Short mmCIF file of C-alpha atoms and ligand atoms in Angstrom, two decimals:
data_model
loop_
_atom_site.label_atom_id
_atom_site.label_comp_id
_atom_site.label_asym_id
_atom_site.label_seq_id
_atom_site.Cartn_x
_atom_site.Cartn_y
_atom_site.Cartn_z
CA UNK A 709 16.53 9.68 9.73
CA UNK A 710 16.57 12.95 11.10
CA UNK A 711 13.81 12.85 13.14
CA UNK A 712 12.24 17.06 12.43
CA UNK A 713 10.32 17.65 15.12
CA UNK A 714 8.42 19.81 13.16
CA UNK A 715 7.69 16.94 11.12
CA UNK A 716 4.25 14.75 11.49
CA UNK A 717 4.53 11.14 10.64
CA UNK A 718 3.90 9.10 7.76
CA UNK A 719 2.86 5.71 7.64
CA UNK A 720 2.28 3.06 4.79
CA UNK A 721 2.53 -0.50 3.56
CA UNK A 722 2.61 -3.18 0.82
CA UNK A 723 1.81 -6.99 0.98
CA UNK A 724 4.95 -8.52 -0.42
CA UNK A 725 3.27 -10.75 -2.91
CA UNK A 726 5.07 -10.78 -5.78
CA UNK A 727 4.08 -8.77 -9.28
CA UNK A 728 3.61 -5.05 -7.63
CA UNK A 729 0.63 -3.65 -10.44
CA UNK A 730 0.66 -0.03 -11.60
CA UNK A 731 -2.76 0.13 -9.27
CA UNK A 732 -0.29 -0.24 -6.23
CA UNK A 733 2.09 2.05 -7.51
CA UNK A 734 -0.50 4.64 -8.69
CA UNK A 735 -2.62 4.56 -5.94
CA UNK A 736 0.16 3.82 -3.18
CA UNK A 737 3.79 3.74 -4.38
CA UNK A 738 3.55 6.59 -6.75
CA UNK A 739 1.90 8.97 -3.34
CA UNK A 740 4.34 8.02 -1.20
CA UNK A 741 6.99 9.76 -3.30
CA UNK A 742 4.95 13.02 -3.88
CA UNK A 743 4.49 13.20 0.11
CA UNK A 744 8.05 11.92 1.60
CA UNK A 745 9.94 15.33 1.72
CA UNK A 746 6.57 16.89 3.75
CA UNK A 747 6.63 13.85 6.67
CA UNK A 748 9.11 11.84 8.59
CA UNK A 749 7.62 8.91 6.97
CA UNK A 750 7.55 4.27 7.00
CA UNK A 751 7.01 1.99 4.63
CA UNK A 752 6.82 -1.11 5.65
CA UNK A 753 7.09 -4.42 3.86
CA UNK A 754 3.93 -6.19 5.43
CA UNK A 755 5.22 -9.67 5.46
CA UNK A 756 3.43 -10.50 8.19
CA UNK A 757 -0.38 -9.76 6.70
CA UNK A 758 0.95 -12.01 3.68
CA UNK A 759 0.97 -15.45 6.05
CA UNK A 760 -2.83 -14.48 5.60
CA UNK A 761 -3.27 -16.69 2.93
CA UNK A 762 -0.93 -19.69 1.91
CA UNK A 763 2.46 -18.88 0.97
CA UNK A 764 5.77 -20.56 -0.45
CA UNK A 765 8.55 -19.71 1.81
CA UNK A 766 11.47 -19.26 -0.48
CA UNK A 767 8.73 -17.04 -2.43
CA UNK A 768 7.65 -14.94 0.40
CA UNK A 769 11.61 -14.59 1.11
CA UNK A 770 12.76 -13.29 -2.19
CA UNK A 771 9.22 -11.34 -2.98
CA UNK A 772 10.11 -9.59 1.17
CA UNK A 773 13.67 -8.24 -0.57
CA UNK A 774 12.12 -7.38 -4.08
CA UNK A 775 9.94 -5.22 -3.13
CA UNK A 776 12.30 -3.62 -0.51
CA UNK A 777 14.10 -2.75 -3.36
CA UNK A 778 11.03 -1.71 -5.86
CA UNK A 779 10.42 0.62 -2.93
CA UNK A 780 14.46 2.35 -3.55
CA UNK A 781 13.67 2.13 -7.26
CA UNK A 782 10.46 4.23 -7.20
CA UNK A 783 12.72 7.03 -5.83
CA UNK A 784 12.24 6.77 -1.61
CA UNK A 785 15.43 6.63 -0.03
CA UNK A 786 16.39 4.72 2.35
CA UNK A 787 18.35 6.51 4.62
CA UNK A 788 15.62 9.37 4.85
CA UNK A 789 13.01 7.57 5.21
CA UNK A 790 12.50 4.22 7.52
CA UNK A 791 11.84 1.28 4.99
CA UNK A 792 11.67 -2.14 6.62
CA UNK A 793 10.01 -5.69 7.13
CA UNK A 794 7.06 -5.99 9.29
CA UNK A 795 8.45 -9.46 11.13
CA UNK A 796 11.82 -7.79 11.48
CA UNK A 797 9.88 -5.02 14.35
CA UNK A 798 8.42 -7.89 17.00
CA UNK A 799 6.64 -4.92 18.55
CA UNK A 800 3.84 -5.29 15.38
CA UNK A 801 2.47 -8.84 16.58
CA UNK A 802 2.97 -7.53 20.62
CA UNK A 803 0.92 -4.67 19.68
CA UNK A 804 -1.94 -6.88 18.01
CA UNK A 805 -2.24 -8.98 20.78
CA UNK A 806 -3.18 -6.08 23.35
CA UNK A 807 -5.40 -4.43 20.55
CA UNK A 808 -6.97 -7.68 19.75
CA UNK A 809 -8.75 -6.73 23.34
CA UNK A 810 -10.00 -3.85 22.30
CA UNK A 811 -11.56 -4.64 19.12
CA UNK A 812 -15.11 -6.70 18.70
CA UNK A 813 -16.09 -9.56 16.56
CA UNK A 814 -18.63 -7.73 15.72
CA UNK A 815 -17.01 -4.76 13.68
CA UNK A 816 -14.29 -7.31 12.00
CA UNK A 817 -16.59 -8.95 10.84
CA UNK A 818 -18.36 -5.97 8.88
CA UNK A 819 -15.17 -5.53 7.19
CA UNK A 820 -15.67 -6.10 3.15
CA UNK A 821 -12.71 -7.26 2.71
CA UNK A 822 -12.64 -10.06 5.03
CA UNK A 823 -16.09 -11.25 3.42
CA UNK A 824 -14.75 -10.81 -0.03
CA UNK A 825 -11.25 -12.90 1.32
CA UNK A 826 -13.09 -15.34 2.68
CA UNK A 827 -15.42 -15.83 0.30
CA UNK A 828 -12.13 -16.37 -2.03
CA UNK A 829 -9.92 -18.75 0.70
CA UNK A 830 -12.93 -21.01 1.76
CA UNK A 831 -10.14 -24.04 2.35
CA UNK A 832 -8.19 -21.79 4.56
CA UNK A 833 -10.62 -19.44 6.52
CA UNK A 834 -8.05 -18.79 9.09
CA UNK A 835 -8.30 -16.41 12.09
CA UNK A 836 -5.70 -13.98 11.06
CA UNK A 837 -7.86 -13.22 8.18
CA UNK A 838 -10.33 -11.92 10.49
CA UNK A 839 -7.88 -9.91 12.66
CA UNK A 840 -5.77 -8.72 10.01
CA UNK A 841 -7.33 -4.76 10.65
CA UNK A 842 -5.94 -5.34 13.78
CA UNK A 843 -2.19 -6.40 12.66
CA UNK A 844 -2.74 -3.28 10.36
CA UNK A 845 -4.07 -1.15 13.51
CA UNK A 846 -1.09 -1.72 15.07
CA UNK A 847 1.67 -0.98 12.33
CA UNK A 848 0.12 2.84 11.91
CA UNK A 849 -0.49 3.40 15.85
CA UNK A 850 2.86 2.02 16.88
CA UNK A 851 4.74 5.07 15.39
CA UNK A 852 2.08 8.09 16.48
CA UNK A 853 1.25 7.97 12.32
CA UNK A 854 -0.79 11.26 11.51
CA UNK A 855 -1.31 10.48 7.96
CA UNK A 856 -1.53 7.49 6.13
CA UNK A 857 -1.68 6.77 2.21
CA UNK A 858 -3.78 3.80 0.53
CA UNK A 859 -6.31 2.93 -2.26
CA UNK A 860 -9.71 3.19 -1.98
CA UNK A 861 -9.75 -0.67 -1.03
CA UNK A 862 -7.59 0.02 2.47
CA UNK A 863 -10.66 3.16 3.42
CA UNK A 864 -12.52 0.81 6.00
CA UNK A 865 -9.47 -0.45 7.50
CA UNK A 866 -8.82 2.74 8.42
CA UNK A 867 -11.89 3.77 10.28
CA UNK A 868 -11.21 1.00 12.26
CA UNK A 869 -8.03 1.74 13.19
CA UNK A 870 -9.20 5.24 14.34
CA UNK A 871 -12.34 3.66 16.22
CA UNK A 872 -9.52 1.35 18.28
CA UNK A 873 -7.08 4.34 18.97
CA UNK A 874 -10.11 6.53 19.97
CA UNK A 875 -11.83 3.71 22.53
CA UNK A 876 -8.04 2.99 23.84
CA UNK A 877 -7.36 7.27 24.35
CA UNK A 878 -10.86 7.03 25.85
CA UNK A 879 -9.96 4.65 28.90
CA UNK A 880 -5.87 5.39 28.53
CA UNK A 881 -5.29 8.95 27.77
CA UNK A 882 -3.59 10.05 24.57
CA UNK A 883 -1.85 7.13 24.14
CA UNK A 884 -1.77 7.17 20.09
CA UNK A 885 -2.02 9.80 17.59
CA UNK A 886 -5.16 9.27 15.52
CA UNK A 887 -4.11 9.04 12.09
CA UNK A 888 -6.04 10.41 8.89
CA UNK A 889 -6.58 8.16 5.49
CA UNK A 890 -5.44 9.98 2.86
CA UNK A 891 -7.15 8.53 -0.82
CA UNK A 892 -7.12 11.01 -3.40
CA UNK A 893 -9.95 10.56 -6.01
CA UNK A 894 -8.15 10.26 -9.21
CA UNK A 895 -5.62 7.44 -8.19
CA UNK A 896 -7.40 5.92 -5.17
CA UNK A 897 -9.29 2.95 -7.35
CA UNK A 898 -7.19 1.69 -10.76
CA UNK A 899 -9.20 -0.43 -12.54
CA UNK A 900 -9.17 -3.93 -14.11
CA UNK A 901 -7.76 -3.61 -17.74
CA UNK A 902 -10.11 -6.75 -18.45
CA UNK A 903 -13.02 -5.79 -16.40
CA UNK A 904 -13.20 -2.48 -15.56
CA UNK A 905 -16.24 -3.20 -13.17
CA UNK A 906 -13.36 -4.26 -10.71
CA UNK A 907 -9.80 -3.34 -9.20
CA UNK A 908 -7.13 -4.19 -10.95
CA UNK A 909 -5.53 -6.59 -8.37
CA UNK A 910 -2.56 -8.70 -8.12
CA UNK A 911 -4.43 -11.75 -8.19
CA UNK A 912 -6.23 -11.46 -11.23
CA UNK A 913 -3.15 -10.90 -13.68
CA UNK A 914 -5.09 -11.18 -16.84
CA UNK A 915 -6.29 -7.09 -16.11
CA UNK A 916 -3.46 -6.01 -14.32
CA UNK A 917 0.11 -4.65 -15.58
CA UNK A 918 2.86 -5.25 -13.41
CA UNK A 919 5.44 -2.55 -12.52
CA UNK A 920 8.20 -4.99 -13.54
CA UNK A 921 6.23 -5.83 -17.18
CA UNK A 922 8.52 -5.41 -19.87
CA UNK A 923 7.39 -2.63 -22.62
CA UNK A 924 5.97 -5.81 -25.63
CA UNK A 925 3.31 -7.33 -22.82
CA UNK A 926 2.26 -3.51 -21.40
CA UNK A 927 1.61 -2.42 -24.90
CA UNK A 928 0.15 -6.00 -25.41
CA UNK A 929 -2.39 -5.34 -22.21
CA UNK A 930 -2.97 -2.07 -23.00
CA UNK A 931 -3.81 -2.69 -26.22
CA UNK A 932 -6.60 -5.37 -24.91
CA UNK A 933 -8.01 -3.09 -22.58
CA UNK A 934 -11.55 -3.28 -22.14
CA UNK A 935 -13.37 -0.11 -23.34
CA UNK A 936 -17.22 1.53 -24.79
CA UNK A 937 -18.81 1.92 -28.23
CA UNK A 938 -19.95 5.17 -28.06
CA UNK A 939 -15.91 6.56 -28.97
CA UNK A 940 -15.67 9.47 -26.77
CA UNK A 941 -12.83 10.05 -24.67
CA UNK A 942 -13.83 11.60 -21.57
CA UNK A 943 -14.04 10.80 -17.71
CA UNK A 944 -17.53 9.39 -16.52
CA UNK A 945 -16.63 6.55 -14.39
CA UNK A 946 -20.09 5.20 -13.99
CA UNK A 947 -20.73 4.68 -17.88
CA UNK A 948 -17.52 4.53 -19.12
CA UNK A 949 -15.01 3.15 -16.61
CA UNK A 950 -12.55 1.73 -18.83
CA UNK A 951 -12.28 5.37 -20.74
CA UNK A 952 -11.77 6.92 -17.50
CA UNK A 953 -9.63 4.29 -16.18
CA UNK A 954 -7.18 4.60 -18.89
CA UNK A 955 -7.18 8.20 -18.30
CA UNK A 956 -6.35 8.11 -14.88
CA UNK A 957 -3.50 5.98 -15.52
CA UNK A 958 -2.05 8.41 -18.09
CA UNK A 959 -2.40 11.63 -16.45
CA UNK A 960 -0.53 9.62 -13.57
CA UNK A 961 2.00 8.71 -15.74
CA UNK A 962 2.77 11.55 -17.78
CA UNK A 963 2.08 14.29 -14.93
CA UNK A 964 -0.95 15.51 -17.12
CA UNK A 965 -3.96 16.52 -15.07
CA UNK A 966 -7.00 14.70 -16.54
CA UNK A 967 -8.13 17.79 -18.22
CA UNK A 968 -5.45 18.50 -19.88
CA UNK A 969 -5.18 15.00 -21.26
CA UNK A 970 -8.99 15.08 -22.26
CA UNK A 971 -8.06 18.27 -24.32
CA UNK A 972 -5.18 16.18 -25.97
CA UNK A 973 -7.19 13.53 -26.90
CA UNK A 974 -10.26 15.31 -28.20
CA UNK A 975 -11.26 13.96 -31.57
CA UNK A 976 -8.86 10.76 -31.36
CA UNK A 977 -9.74 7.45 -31.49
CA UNK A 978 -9.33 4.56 -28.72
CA UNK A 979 -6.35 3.25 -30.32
CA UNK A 980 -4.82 6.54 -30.35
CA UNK A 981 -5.61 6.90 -26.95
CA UNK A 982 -4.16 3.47 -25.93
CA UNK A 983 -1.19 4.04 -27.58
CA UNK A 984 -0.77 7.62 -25.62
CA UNK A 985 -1.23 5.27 -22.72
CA UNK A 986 0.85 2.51 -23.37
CA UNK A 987 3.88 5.02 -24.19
CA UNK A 988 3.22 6.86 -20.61
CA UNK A 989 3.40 3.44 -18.81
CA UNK A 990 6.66 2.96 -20.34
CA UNK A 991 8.24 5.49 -19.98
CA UNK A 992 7.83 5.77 -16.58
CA UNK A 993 8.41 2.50 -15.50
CA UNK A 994 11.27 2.35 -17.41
CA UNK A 995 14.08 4.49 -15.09
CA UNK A 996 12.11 2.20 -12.10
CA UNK A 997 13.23 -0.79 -13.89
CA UNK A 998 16.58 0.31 -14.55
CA UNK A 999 17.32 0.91 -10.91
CA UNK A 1000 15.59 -2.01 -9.60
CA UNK A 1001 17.91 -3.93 -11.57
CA UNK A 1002 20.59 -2.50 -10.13
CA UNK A 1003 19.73 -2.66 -6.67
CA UNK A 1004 18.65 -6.28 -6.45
CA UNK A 1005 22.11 -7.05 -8.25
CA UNK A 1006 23.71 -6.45 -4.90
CA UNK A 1007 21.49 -8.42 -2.04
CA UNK A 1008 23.75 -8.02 0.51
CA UNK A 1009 24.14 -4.12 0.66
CA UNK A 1010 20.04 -4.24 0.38
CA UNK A 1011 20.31 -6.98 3.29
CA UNK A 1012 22.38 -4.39 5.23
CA UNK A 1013 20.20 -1.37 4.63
CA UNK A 1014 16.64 -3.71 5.49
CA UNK A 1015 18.51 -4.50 8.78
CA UNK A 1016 19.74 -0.88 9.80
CA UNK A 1017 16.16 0.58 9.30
CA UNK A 1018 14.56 -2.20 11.11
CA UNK A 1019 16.76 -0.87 13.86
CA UNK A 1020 15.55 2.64 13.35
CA UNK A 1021 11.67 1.51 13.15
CA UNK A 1022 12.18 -0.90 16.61
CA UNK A 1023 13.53 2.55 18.27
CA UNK A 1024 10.15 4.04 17.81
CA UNK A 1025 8.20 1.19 18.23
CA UNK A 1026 9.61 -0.12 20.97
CA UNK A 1027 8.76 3.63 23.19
CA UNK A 1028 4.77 3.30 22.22
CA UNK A 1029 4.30 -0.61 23.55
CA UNK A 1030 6.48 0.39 26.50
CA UNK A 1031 3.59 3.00 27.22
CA UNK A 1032 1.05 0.69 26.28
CA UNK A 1033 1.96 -2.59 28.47
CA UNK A 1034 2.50 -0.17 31.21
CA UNK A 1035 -1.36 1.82 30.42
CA UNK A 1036 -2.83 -1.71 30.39
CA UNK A 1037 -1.21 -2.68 33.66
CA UNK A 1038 1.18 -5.62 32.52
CA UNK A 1039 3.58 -5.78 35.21
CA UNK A 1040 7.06 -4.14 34.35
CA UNK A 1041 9.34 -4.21 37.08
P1 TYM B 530 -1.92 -4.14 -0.58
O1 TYM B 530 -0.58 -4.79 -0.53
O2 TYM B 530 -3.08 -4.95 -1.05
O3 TYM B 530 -1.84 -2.87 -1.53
C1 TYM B 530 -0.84 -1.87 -1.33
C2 TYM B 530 -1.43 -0.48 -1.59
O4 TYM B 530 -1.88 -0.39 -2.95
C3 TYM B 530 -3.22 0.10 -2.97
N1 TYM B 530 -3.91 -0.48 -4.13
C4 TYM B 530 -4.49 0.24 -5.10
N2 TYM B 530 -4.61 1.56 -5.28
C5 TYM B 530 -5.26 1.99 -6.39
N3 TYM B 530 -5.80 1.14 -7.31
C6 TYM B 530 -5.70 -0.20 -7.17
N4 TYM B 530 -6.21 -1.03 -8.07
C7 TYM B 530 -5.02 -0.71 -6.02
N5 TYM B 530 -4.71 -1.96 -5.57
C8 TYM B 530 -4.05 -1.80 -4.42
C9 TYM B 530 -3.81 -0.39 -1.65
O5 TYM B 530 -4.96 0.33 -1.30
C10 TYM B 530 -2.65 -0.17 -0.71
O6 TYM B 530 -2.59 1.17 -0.29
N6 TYM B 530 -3.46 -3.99 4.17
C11 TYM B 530 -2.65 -3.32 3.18
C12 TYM B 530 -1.19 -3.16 3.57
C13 TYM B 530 -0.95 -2.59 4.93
C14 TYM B 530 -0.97 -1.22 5.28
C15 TYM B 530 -0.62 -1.17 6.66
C16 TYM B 530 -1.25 -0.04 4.58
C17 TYM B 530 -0.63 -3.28 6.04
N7 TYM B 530 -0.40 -2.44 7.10
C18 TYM B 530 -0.56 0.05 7.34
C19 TYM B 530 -1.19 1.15 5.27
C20 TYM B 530 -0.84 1.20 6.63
C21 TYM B 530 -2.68 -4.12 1.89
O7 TYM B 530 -2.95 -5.30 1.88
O8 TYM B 530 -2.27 -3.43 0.79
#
């Protein structure tokens, strides 16, 4: 990458676990594109927060190197920008450990997430649950990130991060660049095609399309989506969430702003409406398809490009925990 040093950095992430959902790439994938050519920017493959709950190794293997690729197909390249596996950087977990010091039991455990996650793993309440902010603290702060992209869902995790760089600068210095969330309204919170009081998530697939979904079960979804009875198509989240949800994921599909589209859809009926929607998804998932098809054809040239990049990621990483251990006082030589 050439590293502009005019250039702040960018910093974001994906679990790799399996069936990527239009909420990901709308809220996360889809931004990461729009804001590449403005940052020197990462996007990690966070295999490492996946060993949170239970996985399949052979799964977690081939999900790691699909969705290196979905990341190429959605248009980021990967010799501009650094794209790499989380395990692949050993400076992540060295990181956690000396950050795991300076975080309290107290605030993790305020963290919604890990209440709703444990309410949902009860047969595997395990500790890297609880300290997963801090795993995540340490992927943004290890590369001075000044901006990072996410969903609404990712907001808290945040704030923490920027509490534990502030309280390290406090004692340290300016060890880390504090980084800013960046959630934009519209896209920051897709919703559950089945219950639009919810996310639409990975783990409940009977509301969620996936960004690999062929066209027959996205117009099949779509087509179920949960809606209103009063027939108005308009944006009012609070009473009519799966109007406005649908909405949201046109205008991000076709480009439309949300007022426009309202204007385009005045007078039409919900099946129009769906239909509008269904041919937006497709569209532009479509070309992503295409070229994730071709990518994962070849594994070994997307082998070769995951290992150069972890290269170029350990470069960086590698300078801030050198500061760090030597901050903290761990003997160096
Ligand atoms: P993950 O893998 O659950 O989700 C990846 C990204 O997709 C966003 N997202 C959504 N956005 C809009 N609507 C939805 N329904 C929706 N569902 C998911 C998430 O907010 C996220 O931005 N902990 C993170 C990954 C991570 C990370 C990081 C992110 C690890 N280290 C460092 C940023 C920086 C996670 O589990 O995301």
């Amino acid at each position: 990458m050439k590293q502009l040093e005019n250039k702040k950095t960018l910093y974001s992430g994906v679990q790799p676990s399996g069936n990527i959902t239009i909420g990901n790439y709308i809220g996360a994938i889809r931004q990461f594109t729009l804001l590449s050519d403005q940052y020197n920017c990462l996007f990690c493959v966070v295999d490492l927060h996946a060993l949170t709950v239970r996985q399949i190794p052979a799964e977690l293997r081939r999900n790691t190197l699909e969705l290196f690729a979905l990341y190429i197909a959605a248009g980021l390249d990967p010799q501009k920008n650094i794209i790499y596996c989380q395990s692949h950087v050993p400076e992540h977990a060295e990181l956690t450990w000396i950050l795991n010091c300076f975080t309290y039991m107290g605030e993790l455990s305020r963290m919604t997430q890990f209440k709703d996650k444990s309410a949902r793993n009860q047969d595997n309440l395990n500790a890297g649950l609880f300290t997963y902010p801090v795993l995540m603290a340490s992927d943004i702060l290890l590369y001075q990130t000044s901006l990072v992209p996410v969903g609404e869902d990712q907001r808290q995790h945040l704030e923490i991060t920027r509490d534990i760089a502030e309280r390290f600068n406090n004692i340290y210095g300016n060890v880390f660049v504090v980084p800013e969330a960046y959630i934009p309204k519209e896209t920051s919170k897709i919703l559950s095609l089945s219950d639009p009081l919810r996310k639409m998530s990975k783990s409940e697939p009977d509301g969620a399309v996936f960004l690999l979904d062929n066209a027959d079960d996205i117009r099949r979804k779509i087509r179920r989506a949960v809606t209103d009875s009063d027939a108005e198509i308009r944006i009012d989240i609070e009473n009519k969430p799966g109007v406005s949800n649908l909405l949201q994921i046109y205008s991000a599909f076709s480009g439309e702003s949300t007022d426009e589209a309202i204007g385009r859809f005045e007078g039409q009926g919900y099946g129009q409406l769906k239909k509008a929607v269904s041919d937006a998804v497709i569209a532009g998932v479509e070309p992503i398809q295409k070229r994730y098809q071709e990518l994962i054809a070849d594994k070994g040239m997307l082998h070769q490009q995951m290992m150069n990049n972890a290269e170029r990621a350990r470069q960086i990483a590698a300078r801030t925990l050198r500061k760090v251990y030597k901050k903290v006082g761990l003997y160096q030589g």
